[in-house]
Tab-separated table of C-alpha atoms in Angstrom:
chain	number	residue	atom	x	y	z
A	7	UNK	CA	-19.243	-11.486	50.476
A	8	UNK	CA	-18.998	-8.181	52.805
A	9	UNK	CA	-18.752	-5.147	51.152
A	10	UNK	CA	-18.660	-1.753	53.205
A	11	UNK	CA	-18.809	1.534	50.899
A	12	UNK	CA	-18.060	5.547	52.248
A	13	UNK	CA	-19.421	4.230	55.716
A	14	UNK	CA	-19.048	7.120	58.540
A	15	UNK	CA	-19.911	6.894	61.985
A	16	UNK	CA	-20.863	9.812	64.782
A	17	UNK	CA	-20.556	9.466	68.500
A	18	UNK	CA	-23.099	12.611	69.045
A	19	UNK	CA	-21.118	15.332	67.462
A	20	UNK	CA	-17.494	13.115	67.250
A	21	UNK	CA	-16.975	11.350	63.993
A	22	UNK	CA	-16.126	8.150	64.866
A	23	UNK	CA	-15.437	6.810	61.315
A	24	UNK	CA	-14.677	8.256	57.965
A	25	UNK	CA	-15.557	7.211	54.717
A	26	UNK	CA	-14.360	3.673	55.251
A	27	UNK	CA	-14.591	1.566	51.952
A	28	UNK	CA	-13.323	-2.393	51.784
A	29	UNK	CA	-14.550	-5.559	50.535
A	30	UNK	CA	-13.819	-9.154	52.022
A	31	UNK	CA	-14.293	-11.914	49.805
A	32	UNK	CA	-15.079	-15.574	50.231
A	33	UNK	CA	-12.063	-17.874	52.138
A	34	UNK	CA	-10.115	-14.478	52.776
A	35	UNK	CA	-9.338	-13.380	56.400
A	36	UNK	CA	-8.822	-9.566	56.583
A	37	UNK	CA	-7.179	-7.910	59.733
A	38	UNK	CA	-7.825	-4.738	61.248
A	39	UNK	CA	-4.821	-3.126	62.686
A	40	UNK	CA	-4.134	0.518	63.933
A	41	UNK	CA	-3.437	2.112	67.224
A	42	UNK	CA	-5.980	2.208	70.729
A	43	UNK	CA	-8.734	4.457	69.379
A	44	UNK	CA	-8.281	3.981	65.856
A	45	UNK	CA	-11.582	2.897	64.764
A	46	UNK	CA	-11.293	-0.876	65.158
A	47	UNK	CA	-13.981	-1.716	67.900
A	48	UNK	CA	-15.954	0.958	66.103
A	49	UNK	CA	-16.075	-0.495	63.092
A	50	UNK	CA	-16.684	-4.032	64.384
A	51	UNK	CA	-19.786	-2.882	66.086
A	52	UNK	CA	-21.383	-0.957	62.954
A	53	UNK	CA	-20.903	-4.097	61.395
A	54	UNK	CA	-22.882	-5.936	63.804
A	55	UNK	CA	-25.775	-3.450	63.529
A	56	UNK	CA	-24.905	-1.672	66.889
A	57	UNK	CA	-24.342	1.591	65.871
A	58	UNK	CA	-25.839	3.780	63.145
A	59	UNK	CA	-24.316	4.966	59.837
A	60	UNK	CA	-24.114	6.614	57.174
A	61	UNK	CA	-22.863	4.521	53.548
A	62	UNK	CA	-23.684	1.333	52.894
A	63	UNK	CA	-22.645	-1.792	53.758
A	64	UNK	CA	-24.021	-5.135	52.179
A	65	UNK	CA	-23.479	-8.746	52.768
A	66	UNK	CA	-24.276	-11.412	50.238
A	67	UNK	CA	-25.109	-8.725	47.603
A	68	UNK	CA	-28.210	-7.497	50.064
A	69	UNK	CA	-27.841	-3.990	52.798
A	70	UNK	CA	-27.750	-4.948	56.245
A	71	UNK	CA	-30.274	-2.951	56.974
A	72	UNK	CA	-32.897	-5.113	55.517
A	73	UNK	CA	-31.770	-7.973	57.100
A	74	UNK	CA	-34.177	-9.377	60.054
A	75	UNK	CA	-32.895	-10.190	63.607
A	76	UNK	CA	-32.924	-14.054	63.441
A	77	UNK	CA	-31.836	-13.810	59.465
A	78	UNK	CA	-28.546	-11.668	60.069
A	79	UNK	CA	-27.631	-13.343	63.264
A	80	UNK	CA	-27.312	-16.589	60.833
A	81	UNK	CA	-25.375	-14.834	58.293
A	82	UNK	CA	-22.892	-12.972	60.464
A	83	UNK	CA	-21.529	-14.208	63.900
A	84	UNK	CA	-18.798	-12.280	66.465
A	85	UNK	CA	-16.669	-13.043	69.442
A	86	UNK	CA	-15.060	-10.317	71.427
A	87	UNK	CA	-12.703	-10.618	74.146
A	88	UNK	CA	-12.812	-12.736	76.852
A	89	UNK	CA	-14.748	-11.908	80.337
A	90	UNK	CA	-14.816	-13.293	83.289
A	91	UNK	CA	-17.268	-16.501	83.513
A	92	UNK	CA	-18.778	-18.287	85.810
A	93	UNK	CA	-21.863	-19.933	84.043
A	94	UNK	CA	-22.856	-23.042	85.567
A	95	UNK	CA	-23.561	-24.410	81.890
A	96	UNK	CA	-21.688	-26.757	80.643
A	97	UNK	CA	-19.804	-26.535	77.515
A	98	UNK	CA	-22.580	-28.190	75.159
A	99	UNK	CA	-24.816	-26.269	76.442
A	100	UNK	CA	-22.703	-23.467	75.516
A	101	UNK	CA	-22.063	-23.735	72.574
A	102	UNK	CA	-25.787	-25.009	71.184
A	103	UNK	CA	-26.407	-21.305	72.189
A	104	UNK	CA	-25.385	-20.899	68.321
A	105	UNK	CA	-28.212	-22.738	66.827
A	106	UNK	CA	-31.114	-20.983	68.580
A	107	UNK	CA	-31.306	-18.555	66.273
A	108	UNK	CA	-32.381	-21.094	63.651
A	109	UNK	CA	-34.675	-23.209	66.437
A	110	UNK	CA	-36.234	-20.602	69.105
A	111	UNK	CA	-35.194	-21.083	72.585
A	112	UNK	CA	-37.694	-24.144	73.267
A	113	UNK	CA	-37.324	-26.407	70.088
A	114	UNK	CA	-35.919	-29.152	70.052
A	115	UNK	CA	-32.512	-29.930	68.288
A	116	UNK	CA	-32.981	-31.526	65.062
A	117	UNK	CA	-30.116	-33.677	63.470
A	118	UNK	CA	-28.566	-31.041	61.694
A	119	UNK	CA	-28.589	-28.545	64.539
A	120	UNK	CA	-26.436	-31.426	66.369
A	121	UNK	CA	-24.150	-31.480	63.453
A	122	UNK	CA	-23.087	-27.954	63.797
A	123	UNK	CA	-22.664	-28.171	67.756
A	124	UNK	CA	-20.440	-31.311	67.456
A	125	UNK	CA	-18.749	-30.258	64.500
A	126	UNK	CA	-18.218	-27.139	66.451
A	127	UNK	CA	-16.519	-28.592	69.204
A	128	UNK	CA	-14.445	-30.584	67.374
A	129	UNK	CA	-13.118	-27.791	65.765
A	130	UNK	CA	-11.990	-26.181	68.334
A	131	UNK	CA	-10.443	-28.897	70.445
A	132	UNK	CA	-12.974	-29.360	73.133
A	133	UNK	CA	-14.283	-33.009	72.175
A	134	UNK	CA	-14.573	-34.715	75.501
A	135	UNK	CA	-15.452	-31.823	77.284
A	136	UNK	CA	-19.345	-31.472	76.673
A	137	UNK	CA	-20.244	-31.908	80.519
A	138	UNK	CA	-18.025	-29.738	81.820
A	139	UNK	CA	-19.228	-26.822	83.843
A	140	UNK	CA	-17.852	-23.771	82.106
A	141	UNK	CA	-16.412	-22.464	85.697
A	142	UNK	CA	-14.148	-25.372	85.482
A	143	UNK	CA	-12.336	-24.331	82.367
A	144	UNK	CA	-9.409	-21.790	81.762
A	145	UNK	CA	-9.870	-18.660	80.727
A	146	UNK	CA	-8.307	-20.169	77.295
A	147	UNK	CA	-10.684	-23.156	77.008
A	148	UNK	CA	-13.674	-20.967	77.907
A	149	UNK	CA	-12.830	-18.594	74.899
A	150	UNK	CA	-12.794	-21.834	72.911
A	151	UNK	CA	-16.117	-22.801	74.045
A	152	UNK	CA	-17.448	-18.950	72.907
A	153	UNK	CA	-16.124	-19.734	69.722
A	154	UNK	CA	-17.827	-22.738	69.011
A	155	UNK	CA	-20.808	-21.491	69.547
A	156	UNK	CA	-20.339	-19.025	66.622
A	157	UNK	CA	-18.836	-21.656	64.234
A	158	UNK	CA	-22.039	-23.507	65.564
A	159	UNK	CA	-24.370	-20.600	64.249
A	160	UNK	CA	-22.854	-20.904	60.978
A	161	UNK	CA	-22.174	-17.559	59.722
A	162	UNK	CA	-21.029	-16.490	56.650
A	163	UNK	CA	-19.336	-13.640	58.126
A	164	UNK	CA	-16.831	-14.018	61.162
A	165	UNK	CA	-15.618	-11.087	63.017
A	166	UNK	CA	-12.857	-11.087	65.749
A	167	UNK	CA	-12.895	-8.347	68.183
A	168	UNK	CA	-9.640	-8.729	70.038
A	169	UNK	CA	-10.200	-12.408	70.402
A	170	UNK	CA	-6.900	-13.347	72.220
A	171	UNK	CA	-5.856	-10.046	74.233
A	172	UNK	CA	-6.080	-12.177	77.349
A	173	UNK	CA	-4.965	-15.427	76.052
A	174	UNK	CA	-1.826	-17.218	76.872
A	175	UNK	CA	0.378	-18.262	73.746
A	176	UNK	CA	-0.980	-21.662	73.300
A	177	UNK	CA	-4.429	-20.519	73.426
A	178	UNK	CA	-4.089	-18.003	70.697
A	179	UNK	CA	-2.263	-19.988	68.551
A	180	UNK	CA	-4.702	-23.071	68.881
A	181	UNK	CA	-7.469	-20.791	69.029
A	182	UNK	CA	-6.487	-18.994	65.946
A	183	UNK	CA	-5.748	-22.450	64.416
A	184	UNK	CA	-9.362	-22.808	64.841
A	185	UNK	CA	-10.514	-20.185	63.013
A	186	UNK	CA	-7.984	-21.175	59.970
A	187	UNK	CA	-9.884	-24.433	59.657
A	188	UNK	CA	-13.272	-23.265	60.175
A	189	UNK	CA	-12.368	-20.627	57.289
A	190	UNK	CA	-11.563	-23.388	55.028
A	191	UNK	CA	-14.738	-25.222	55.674
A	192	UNK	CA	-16.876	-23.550	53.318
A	193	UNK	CA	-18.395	-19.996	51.603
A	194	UNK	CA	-16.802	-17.746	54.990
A	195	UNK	CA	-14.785	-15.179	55.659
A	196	UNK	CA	-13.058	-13.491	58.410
A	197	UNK	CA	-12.793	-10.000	59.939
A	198	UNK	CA	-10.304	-9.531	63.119
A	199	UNK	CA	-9.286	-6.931	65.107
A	200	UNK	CA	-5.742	-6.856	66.147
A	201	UNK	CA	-3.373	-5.598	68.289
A	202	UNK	CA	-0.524	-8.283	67.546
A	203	UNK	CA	0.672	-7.253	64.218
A	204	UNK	CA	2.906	-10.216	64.337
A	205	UNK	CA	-0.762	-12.635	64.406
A	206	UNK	CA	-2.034	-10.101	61.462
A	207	UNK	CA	1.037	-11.255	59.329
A	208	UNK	CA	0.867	-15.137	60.415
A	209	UNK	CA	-2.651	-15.385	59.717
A	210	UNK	CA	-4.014	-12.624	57.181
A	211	UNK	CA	-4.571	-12.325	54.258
A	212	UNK	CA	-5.331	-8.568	53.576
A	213	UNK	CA	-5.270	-5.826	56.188
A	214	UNK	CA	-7.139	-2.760	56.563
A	215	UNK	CA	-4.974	0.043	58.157
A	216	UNK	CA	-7.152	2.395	60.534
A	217	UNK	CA	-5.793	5.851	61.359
A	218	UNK	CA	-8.083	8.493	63.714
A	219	UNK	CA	-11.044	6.501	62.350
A	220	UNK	CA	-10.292	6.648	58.439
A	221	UNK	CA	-8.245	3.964	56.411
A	222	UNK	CA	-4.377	4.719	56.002
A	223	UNK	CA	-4.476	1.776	53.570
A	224	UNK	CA	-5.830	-1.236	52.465
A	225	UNK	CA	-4.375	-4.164	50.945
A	226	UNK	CA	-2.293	-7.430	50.702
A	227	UNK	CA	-0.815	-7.715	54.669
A	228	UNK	CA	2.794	-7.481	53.446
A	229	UNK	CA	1.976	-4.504	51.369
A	230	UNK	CA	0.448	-3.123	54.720
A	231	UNK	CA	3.015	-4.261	56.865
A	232	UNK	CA	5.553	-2.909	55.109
A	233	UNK	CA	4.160	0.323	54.509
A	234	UNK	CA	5.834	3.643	55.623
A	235	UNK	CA	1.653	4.254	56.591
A	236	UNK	CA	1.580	1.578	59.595
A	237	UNK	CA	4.835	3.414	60.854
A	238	UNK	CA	2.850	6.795	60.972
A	239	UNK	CA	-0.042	4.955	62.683
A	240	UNK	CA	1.803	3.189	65.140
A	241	UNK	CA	4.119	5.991	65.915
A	242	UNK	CA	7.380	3.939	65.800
A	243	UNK	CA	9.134	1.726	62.757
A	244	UNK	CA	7.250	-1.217	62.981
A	245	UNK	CA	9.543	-3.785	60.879
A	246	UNK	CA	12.391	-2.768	62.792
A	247	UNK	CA	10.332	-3.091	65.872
A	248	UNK	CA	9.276	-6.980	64.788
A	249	UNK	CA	12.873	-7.410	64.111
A	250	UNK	CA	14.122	-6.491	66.796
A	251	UNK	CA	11.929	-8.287	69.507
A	252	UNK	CA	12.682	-11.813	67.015
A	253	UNK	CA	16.436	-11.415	67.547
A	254	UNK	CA	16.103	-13.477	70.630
A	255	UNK	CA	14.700	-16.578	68.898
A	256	UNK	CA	17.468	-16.446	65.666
């Protein structure tokens, strides 16, 4: 569905990214794991047309760069990580954000516009919260709300940019829950950025391995995960590291 092929990125004179190749294909969720300043965010915002490149990257078969405004914003959606909100809107409102690049700001909602919002919200566990003010919520249910209004938009592309770095552990899991059954909900996939390489494992299903914005290695997440690479990128022995902190629970 995405393909990205010898992409590099500058940052005026810095390369930012590397020849970075990788596909994602349809129903797969791929993870994007390395250390702060890796490349992650970077690569997550070339993706969404922020920052100029050099390579090509196609969706659907077609370069991004011929995609219009309102036409890619359908195809490809993104939630970051959480800020501080105090919208008075309430959570419908919110969330039908998604759908206004199919209707324009000022048309009205037609019935399968309000198919996506509700479906949306029932999704992510918010059903019975339409009227509420999003000041009201918690920081976990307002991330919840964010997300719904992507799955509202549709996309054919997801992409996760940190999603649940200020989430308690019931909010990422039920958040991340989410995404699982939005995934399986049609032609989609899934791009995330992650710091918990615990949530990579759980949820992925392949893993792209950044290192000083080029790819250690790409592949299957316990190929990844088990890799002498993701020691070098992380700077310490990851399984043992995983091991370790689980002792507690065994």
């Amino acid at each position: 569905m995405l393909k990205v092929n010898n992409v590099a990125v500058f940052y005026e004179d810095k390369k930012a990214l590397d020849n970075i190749s990788f596909s994602v294909g349809k129903g797969e969720w791929l993870m994007l794991l390395g250390a702060n300043g890796a490349g992650k965010t970077s690569l997550i915002k070339t993706l969404c047309r922020e920052l100029s490149y050099k390579g090509e990257i196609t969706l659907l078969n077609k370069d991004i760069r011929k995609y219009k405004n309102k036409a890619y914003a359908r195809s490809l959606g993104v939630l970051s990580q959480l800020h501080n909100n105090n919208t008075a809107l309430n959570v419908k409102e919110v969330v039908s954000l998604g759908r206004y690049s199919y209707t324009g700001v000022f048309a009205p909602f037609s019935d399968q516009d309000t198919y996506y919002i509700d479906q949306a919200i029932e999704t992510v566990g918010l059903k019975g919260y339409e009227n509420r003010p999003m000041y009201t919520l918690s920081g976990g249910e307002q991330q919840r709300a964010y997300l719904a209004q992507v799955f509202a938009q549709n996309p054919k592309v997801l992409l996760l940019d940190e999603p649940v770095n200020s989430l308690d552990l019931y909010y990422t899991v039920s958040l991340l829950n989410a995404v699982k059954t939005w995934l399986k909900q049609g032609e989609r996939c899934v791009i995330s950025a992650m710091h918990d390489v615990g949530l990579a494992a759980k949820y992925g299903e392949k893993c792209l391995l950044l290192k000083e914005g080029q790819v250690s290695l790409y592949g299957d997440c316990q190929e990844v995960l088990f890799s002498k690479e993701i020691n070098e990128a992380y700077k310490l022995d990851v399984r043992k590291t995983m091991r370790e902190q689980a002792e507690f629970w065994l």
